[in-house]
Coordinates of C-alpha atoms and ligand atoms in Angstrom, one line a residue:
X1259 CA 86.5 12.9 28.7
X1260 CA 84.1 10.3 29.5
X1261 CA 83.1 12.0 33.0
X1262 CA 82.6 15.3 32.1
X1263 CA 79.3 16.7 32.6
X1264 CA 76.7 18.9 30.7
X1265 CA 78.5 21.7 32.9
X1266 CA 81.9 20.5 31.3
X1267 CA 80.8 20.7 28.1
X1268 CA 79.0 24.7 28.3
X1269 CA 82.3 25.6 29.9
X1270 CA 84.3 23.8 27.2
X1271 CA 82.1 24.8 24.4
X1272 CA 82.9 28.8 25.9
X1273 CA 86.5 28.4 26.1
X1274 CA 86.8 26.6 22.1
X1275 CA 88.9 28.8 19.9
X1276 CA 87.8 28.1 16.7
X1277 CA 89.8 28.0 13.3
X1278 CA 87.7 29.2 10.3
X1279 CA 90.6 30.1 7.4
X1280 CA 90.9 27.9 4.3
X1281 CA 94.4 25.7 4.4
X1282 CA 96.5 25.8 1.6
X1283 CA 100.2 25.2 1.0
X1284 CA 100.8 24.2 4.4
X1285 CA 99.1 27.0 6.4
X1286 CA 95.8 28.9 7.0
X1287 CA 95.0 31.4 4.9
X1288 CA 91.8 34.2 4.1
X1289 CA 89.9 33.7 0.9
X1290 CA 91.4 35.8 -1.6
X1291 CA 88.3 37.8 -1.6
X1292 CA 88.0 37.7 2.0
X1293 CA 84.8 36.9 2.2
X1294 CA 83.3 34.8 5.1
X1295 CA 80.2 33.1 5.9
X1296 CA 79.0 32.2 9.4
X1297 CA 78.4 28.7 10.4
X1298 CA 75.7 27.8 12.7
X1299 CA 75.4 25.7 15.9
X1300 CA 72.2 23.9 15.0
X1301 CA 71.2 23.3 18.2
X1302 CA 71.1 27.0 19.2
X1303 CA 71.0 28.8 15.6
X1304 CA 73.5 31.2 16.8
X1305 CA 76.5 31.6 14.8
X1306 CA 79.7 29.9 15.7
X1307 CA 82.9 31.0 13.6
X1308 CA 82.9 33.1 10.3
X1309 CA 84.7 30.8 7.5
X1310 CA 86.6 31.2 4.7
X1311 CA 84.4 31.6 1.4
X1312 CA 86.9 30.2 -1.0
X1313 CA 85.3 31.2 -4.7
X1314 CA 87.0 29.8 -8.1
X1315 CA 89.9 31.6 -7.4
X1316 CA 90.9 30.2 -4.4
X1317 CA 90.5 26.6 -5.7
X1318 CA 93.0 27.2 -9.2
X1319 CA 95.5 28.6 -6.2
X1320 CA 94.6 25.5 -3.9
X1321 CA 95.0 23.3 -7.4
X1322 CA 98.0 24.6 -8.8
X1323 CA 99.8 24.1 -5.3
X1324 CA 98.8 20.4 -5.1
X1325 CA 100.0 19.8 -9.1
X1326 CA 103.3 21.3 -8.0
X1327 CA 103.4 18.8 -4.5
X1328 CA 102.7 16.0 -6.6
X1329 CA 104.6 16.8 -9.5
X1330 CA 107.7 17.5 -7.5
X1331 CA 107.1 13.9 -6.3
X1332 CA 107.6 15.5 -2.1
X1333 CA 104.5 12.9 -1.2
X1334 CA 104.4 11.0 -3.9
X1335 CA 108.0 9.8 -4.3
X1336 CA 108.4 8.9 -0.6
X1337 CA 108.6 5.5 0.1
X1338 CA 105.7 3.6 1.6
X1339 CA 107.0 3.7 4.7
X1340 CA 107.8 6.9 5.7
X1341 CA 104.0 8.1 4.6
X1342 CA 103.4 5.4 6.8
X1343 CA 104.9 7.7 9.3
X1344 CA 103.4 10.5 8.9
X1345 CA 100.1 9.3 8.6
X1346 CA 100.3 7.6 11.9
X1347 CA 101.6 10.4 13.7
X1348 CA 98.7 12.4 12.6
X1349 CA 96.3 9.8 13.8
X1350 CA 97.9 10.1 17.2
X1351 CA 98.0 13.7 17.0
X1352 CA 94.1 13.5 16.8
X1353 CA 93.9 11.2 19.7
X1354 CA 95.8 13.8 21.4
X1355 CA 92.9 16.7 20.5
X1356 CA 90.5 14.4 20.8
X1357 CA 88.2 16.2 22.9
X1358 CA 88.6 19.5 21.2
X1359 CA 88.0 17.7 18.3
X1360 CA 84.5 15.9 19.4
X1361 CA 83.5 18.9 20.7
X1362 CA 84.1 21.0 17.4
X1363 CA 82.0 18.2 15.3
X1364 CA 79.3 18.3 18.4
X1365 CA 78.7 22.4 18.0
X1366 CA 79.2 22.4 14.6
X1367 CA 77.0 19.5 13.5
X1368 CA 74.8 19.0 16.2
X1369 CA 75.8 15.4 16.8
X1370 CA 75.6 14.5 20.6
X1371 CA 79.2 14.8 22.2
X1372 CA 78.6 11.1 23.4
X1373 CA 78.5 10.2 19.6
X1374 CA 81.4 12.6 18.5
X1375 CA 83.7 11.0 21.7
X1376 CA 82.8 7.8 21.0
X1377 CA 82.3 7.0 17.5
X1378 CA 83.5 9.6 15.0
X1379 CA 86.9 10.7 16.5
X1380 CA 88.1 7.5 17.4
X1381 CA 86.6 5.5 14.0
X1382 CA 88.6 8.8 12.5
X1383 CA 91.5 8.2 13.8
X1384 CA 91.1 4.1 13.2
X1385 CA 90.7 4.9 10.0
X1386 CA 93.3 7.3 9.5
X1387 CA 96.0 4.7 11.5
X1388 CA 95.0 1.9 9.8
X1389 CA 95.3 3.0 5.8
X1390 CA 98.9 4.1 7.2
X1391 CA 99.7 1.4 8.6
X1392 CA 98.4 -1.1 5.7
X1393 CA 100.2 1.4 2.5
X1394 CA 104.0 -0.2 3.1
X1395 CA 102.5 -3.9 3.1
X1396 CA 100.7 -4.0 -0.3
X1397 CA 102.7 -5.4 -2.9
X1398 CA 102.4 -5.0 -6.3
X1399 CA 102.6 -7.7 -9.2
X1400 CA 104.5 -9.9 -11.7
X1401 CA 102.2 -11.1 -14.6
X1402 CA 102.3 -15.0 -15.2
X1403 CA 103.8 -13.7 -18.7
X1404 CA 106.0 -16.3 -21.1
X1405 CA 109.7 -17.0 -20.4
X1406 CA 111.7 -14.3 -21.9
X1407 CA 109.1 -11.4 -20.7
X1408 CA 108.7 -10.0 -17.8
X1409 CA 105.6 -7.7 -16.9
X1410 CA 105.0 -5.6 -13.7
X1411 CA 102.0 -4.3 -12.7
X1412 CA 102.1 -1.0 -10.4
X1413 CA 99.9 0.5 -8.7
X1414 CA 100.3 4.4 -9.2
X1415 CA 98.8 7.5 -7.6
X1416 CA 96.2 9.4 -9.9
X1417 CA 97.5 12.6 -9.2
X1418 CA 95.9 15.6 -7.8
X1419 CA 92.7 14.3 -6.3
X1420 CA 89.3 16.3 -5.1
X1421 CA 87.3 14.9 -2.1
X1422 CA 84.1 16.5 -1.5
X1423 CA 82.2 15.8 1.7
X1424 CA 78.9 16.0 3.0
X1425 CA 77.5 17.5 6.3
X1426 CA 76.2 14.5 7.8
X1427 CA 79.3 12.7 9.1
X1428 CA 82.2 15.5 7.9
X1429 CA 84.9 14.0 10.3
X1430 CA 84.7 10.4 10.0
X1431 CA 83.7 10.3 6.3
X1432 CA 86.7 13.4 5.9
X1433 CA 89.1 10.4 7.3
X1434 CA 87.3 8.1 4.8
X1435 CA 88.5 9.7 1.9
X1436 CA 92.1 11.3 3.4
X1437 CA 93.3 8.3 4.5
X1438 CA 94.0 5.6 1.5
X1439 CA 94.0 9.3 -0.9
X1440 CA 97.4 10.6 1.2
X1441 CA 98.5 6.8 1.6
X1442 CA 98.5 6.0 -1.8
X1443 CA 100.5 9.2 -2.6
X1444 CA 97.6 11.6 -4.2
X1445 CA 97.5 15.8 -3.5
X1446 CA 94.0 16.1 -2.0
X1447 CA 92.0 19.0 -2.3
X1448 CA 89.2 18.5 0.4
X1449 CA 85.7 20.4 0.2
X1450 CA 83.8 20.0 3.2
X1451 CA 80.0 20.9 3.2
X1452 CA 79.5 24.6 4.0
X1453 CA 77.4 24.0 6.7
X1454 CA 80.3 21.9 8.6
X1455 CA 83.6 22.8 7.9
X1456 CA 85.0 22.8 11.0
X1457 CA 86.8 19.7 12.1
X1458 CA 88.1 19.6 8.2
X1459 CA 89.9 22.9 8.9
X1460 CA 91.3 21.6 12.2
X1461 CA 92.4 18.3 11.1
X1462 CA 94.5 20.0 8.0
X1463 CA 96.8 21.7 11.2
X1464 CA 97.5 18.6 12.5
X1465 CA 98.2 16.9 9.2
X1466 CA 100.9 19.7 8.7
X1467 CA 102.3 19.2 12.8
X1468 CA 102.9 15.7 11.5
X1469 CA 104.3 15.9 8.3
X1470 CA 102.8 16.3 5.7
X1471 CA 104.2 18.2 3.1
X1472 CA 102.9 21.3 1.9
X1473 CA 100.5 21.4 -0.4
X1474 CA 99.7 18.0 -0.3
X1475 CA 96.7 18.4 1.6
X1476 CA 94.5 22.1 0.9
X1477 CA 91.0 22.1 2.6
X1478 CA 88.6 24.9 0.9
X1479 CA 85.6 25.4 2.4
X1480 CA 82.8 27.2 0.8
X1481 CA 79.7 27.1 -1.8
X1482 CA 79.0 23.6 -3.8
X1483 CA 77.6 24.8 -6.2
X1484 CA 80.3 27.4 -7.3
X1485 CA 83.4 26.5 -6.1
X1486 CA 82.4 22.8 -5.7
X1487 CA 81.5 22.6 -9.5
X1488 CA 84.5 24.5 -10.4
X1489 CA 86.6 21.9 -9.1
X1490 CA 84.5 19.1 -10.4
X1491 CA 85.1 20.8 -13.8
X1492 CA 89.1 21.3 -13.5
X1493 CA 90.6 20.0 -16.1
X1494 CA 93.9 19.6 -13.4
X1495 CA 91.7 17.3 -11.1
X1496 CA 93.2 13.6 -12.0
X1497 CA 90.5 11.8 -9.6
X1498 CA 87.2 12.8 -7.4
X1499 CA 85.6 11.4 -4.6
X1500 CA 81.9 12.7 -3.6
X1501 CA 80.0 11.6 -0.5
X1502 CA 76.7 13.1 -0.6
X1503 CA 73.0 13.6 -2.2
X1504 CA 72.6 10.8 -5.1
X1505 CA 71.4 14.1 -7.7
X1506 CA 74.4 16.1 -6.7
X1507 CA 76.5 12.9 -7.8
X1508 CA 74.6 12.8 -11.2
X1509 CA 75.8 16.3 -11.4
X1510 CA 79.3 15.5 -10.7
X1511 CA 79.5 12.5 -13.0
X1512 CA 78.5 15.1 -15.9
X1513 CA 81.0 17.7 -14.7
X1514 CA 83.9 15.3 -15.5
X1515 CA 82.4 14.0 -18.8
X1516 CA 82.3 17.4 -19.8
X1517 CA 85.8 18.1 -18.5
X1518 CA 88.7 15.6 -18.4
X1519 CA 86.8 12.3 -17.2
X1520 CA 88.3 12.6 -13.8
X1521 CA 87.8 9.0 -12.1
X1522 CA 84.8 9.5 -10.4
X1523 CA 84.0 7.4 -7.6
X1524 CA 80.2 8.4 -5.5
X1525 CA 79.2 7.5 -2.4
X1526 CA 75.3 8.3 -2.8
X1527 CA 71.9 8.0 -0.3
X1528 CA 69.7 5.2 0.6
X1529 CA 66.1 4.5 1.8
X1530 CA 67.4 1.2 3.6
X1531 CA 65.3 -1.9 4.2
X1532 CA 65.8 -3.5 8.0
X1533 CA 63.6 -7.1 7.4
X1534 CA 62.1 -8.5 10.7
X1535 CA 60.7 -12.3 10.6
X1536 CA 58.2 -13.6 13.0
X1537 CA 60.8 -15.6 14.2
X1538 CA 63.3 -13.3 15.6
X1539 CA 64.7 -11.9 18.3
X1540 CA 61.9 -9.6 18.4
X1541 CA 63.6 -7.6 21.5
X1542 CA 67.0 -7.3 19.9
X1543 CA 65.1 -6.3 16.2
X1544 CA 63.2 -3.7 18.4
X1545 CA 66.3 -2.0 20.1
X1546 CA 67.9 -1.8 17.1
X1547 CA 65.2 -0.8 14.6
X1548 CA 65.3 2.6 16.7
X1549 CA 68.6 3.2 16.5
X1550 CA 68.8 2.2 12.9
X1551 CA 66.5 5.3 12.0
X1552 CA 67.1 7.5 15.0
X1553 CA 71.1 7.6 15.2
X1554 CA 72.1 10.8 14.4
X1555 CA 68.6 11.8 13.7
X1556 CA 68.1 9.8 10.7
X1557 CA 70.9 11.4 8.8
X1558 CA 72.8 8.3 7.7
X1559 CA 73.0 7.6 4.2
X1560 CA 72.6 3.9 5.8
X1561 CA 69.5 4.6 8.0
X1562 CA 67.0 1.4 8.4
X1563 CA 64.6 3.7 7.1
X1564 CA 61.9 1.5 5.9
X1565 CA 60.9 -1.5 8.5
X1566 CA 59.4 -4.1 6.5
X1567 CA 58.0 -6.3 9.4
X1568 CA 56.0 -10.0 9.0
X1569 CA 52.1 -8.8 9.5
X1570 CA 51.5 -11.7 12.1
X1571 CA 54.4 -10.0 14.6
X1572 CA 53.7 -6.5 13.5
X1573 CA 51.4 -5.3 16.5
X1574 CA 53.7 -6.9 19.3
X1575 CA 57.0 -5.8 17.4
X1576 CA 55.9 -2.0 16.6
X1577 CA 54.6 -2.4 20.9
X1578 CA 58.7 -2.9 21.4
X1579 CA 60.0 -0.3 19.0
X1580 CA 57.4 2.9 20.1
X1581 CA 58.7 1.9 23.2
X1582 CA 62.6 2.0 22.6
X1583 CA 61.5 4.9 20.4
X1584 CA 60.5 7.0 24.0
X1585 CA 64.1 6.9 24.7
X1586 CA 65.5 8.8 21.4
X1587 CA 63.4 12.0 22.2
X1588 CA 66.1 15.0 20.9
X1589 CA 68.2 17.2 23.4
X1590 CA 71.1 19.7 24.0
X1591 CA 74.1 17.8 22.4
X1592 CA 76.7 18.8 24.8
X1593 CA 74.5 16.9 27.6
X1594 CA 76.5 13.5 27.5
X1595 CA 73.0 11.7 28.0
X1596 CA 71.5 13.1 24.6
X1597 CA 71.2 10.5 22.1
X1598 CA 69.2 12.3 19.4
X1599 CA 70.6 15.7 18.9
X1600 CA 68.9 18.8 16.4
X1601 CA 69.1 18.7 12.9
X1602 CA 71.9 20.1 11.5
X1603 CA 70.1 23.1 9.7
X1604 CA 67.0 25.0 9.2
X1605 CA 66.5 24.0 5.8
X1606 CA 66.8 20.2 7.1
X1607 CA 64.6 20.4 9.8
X1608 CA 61.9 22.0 7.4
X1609 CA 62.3 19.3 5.0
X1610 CA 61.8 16.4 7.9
X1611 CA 58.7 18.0 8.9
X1612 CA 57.4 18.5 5.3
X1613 CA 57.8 14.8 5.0
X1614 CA 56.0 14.0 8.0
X1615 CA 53.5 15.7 6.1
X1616 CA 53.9 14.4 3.2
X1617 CA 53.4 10.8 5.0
X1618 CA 50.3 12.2 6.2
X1619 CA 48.8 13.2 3.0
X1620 CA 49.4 9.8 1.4
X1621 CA 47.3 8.2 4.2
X1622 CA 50.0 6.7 6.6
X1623 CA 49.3 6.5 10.1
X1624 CA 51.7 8.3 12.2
X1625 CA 52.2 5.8 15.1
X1626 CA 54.5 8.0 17.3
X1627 CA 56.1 11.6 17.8
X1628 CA 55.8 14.4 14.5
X1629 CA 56.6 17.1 15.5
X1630 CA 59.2 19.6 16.1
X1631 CA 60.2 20.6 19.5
X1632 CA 62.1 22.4 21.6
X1633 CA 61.9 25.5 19.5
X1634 CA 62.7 28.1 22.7
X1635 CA 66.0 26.7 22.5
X1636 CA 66.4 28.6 18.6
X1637 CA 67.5 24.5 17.4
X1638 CA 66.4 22.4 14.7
X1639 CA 65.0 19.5 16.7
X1640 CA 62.4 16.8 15.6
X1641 CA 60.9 13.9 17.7
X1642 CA 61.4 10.6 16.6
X1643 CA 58.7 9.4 14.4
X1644 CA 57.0 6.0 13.4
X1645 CA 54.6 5.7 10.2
X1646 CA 52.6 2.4 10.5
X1647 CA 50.7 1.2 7.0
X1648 CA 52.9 2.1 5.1
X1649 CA 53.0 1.2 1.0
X1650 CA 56.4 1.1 -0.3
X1651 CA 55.1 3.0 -3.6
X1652 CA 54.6 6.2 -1.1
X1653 CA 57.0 9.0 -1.4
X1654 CA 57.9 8.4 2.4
X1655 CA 59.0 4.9 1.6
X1656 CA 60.7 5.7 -1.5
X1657 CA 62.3 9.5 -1.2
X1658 CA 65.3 9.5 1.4
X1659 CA 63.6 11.5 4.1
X1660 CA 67.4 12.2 6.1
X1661 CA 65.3 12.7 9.3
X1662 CA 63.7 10.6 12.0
X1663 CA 61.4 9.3 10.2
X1664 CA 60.7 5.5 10.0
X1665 CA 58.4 4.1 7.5
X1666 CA 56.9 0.9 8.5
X1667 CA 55.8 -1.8 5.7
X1668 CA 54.2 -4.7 5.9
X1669 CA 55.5 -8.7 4.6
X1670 CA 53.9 -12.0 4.4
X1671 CA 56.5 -13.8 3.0
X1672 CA 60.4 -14.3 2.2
X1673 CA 59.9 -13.5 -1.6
X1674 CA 57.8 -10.3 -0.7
X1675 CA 59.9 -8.7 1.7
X1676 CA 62.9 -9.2 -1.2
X1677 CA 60.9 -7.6 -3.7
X1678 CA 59.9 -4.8 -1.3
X1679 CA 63.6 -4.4 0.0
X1680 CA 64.5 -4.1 -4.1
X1681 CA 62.3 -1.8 -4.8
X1682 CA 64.0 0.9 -4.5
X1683 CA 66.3 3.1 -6.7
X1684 CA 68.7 2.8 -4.1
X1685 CA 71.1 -0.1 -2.7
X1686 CA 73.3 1.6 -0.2
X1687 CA 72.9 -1.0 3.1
X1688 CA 70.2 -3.5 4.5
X1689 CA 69.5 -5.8 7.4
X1690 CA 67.3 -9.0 7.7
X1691 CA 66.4 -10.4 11.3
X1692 CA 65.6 -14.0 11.9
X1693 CA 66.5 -17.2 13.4
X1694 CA 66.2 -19.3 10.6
X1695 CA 70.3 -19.6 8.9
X1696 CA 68.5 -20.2 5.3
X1697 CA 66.0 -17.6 5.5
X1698 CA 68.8 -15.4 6.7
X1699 CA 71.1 -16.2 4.2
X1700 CA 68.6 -16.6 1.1
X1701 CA 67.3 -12.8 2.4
X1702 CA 70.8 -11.6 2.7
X1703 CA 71.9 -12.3 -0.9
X1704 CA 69.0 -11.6 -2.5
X1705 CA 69.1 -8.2 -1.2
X1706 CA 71.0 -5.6 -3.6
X1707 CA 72.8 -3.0 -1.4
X1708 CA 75.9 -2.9 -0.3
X1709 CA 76.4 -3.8 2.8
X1710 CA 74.1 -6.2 4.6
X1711 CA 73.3 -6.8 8.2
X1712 CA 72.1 -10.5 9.4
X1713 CA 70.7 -9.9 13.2
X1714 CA 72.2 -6.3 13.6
X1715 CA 72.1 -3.0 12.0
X1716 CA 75.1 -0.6 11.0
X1717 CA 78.1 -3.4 11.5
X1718 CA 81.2 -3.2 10.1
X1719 CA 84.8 -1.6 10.8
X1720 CA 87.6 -1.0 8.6
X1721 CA 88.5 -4.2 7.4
X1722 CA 85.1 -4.4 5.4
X1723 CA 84.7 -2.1 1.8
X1724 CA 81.5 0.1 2.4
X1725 CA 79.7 1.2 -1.0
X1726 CA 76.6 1.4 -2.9
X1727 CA 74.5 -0.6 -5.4
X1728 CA 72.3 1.0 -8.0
X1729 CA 72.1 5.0 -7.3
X1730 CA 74.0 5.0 -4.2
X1731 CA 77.1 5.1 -5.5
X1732 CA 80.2 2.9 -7.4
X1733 CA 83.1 3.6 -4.9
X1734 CA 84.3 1.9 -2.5
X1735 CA 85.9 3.3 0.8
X1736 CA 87.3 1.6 4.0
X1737 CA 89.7 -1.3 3.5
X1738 CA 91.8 -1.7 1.2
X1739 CA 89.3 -2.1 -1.7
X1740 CA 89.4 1.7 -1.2
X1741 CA 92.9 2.3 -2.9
X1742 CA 91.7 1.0 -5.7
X1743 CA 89.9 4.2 -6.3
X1744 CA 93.0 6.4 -5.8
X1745 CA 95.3 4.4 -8.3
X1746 CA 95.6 4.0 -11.3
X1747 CA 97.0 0.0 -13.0
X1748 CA 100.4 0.5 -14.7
X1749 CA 101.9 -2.5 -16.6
X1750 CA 106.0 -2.4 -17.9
X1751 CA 106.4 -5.1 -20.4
X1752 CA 109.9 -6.2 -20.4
X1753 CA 111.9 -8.8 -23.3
X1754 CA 114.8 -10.6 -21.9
X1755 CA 117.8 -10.8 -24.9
Ligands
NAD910 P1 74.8 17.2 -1.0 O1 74.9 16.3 -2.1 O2 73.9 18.3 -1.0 O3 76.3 17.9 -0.7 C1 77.5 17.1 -0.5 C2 78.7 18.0 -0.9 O4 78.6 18.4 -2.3 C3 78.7 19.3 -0.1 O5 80.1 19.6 0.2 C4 78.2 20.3 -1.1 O6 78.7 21.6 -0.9 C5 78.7 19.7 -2.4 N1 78.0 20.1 -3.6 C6 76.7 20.5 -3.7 N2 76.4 20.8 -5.0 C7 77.5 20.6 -5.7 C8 77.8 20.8 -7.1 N3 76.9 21.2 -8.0 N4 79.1 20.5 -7.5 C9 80.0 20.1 -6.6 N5 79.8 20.0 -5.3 C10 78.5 20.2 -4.8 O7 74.6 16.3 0.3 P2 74.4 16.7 1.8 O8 73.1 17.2 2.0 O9 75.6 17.5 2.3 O10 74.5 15.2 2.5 C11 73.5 14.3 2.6 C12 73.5 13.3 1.5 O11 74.8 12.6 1.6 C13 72.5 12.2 1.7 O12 71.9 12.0 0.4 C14 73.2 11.0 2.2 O13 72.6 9.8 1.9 C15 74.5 11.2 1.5 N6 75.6 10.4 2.2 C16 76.0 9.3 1.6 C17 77.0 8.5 2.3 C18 77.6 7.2 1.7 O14 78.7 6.8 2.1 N7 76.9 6.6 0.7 C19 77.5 8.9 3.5 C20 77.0 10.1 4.1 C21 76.0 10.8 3.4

């Protein structure tokens, strides 16, 4: 995989068959309608695959099969180590596709195939290997009650689950959800985002080639809005887990007050703060501030979006980033030396370049790139793009943008660049750059997101939870903080005679 070539790739890309039928009960299936819609490559605008456009209808059908699976107790009931099985033969039946898989994300999303074979499948299948792995080690426990009681405490599944998914990272953050859902014994009804349901549809194959059950797992692609709501409203939906837009999970949080107060666990967006000091390692801060906007364009709910940078090492540190910044200029995502791919849709790519107008309205400079290219190709692409003078009260410094777009802001001192960082409605993820262990530190607690970097951006694996603060989000996924959002606390209160 790793030598293959641009020419690879095209060939490859020509030769993809592509699987576009809902999954439910175990096998692939037409809309009951049998309506489609055509999914896009965004970075040719051409269509792809026609997909299943699953309405209301299809998601009672999709519901009423998971109630029976988990009812019947087929997933639910088996013990911890078989799941165990089956979970880690379907994270080695992903390594196995693993190229067809990357390269399914990479046309459908836009995401360069470098990215897609070396981050998303593998952290996938990580993920998915991992949460198997770890569900027949957890114990549950025995309450420090008085003598002649005894009192267990269980952890149980919820019951029929939803997942819904956004477009931005649908395979890894798919795996994000499946993974302690399915350990921990849950149905799952998954909806990916319209725009990128691809790798969902193809993962739910392999789920079935390794064991699980029917009905355990449907995947239902189609409208948000509709179909999305509908099964935010069920009232057979025990528990629901949202990645996406922080209004949308306003939204959702109403639909299941409204309906049967589902558990409702959000994963929301971010306008992150990356913090550079004077005295850091200015070149590492540099590298890493482009890639902390520019990775996957800038749409990561975790993107270092607003550079808050000490004013007496802001001319020589933005010098070092507009110069890492050269090497993130977009191209063709099949070409395994793209870094910076399209955006994923037309709609996106207007919005990016409304902002950088917006940005120039409110009287930022724009420091580098602002423009959209490459538009004989029929893609969505964007340059990278620097705004310098920034004041965090501007809409480009408070609004998450989801392009890239960086938003530079100025700091004198420690106490400013925490108020800056906190002002924010957000609290998804942060860094803060410096030599100095207190100033670190002190920055690095003060800081109210969820997961903070200290001299590097986007860290963490597995092992760590990954969440939200204020209006991005209350769940928790990765680790094994995330089965906490899948189970519900049972106590049995026993007398001994
Ligand atoms: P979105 O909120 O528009 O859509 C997400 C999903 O919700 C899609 O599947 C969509 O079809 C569905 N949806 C839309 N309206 C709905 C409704 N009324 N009822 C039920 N479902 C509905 O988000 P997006 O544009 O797909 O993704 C980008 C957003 O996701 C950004 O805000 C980003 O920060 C966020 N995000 C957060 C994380 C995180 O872990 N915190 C990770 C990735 C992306």
């Amino acid at each position: 995989m790793l030598d293959k070539t641009l020419t690879d790739w095209k060939a490859a890309a020509e030769a993809i068959s592509i699987e576009g039928r809902a999954f439910i009960d175990g096998r692939y299936t037409h809309s009951l309608s049998g309506e489609t819609r055509a999914t896009l490559n965004p970075a040719t605008g051409q269509e792809l695959a026609q997909v299943a456009l699953c309405s209301e209808a299809d998601a009672d059908r999709a519901v009423m099969g998971a109630r029976k699976a988990f009812e019947d107790g087929r997933w639910a009931n088996m013990a911890p180590a078989d799941r165990k099985m089956v979970l880690v033969r379907w994270a080695e039946l992903i390594e196995e596709h693993a190229e067809e898989l990357a390269l399914l994300e990479c046309l459908d999303v836009g995401k360069p195939i470098a990215d897609t074979t070396g981050v998303d499948v593998p952290s996938a299948v990580r993920t998915i290997r991992w949460s198997g792995e770890a569900i027949d080690k957890v114990y549950d426990e025995i309450a420090p009650t008085p003598h002649n009681t005894l009192a267990l405490v269980q952890r149980l599944p919820l019951g029929v689950i939803s997942a819904i998914v956004p477009w931005n990272f649908p395979f890894s953050t798919t795996a994000w959800k499946l993974a302690p859902a399915l350990a921990t014994g849950n149905s799952v009804i998954l909806k990916p985002a319209s725009n990128t349901p691809l790798t969902a549809l193809r993962m739910a194959g392999l789920a079935a080639e390794a064991g699980l059950p029917d009905g355990v797992l449907q995947v239902l692609p189609g409208p948000g809005g509709s179909m999305g709501k509908h099964l935010a409203m069920h009232m057979d939906i025990d528990g629901m887990t949202f990645t996406g837009s922080t209004p949308v999970g306003q939204l959702l949080m109403q639909y299941a007050g409204q309906s049967n107060l589902k558990r409702t666990f959000l994963e929301l967006g971010g306008k992150s703060p990356n913090i550079v000091f004077a005295d850091a390692n200015l070149d590492k801060a540099a590298a890493m501030a482009a890639v902390a906007v520019f990775y996957n364009g800038g749409q990561t709910c975790t993107a270092g979006t607003r550079l808050i940078v000490q004013d007496q090492v802001m001319d020589e540190f933005m010098e070092k980033v507009i110069q890492h910044s050269q090497h993130w200029m977009p191209g063709d995502p099949l070409d395994p030396s793209t870094r910076m791919g399209p955006m994923v849709d037309k709609w996106q790519h207007e919005s990016v370049a409304e902002y950088v107008q917006i940005g120039r309205q409110e009287g930022a400079e724009l420091a580098f790139g602002g423009e959209r290219v490459l538009a004989e190709t029929g893609g969505y692409y964007h340059e990278p793009s620097i705004f310098t003078g920034v004041h965090n009260q501007m809409r480009i410094a408070q609004e998450e943008i989801f392009g890239p777009v960086m938003s530079v802001i100025p700091f004198s001192t420690e106490e400013e660049a925490i108020t800056i960082a906190n002002d924010s409605i957000f609290g998804l993820a942060g860094a803060v750059w410096s030599q100095n262990i207190n100033t670190a530190h002190t920055v690095a607690k003060a800081v109210r997101v969820g997961t903070m970097g200290i001299n590097n951006y986007f860290g963490g694996d597995i092992t760590v939870p990954f969440g939200g603060f204020k209006q991005s989000g209350n769940g928790r996924d990765k680790s094994m903080h995330a089965f906490d959002d899948y189970t519900e606390l049972k106590t049995t209160w026993i007398e001994l005679d």
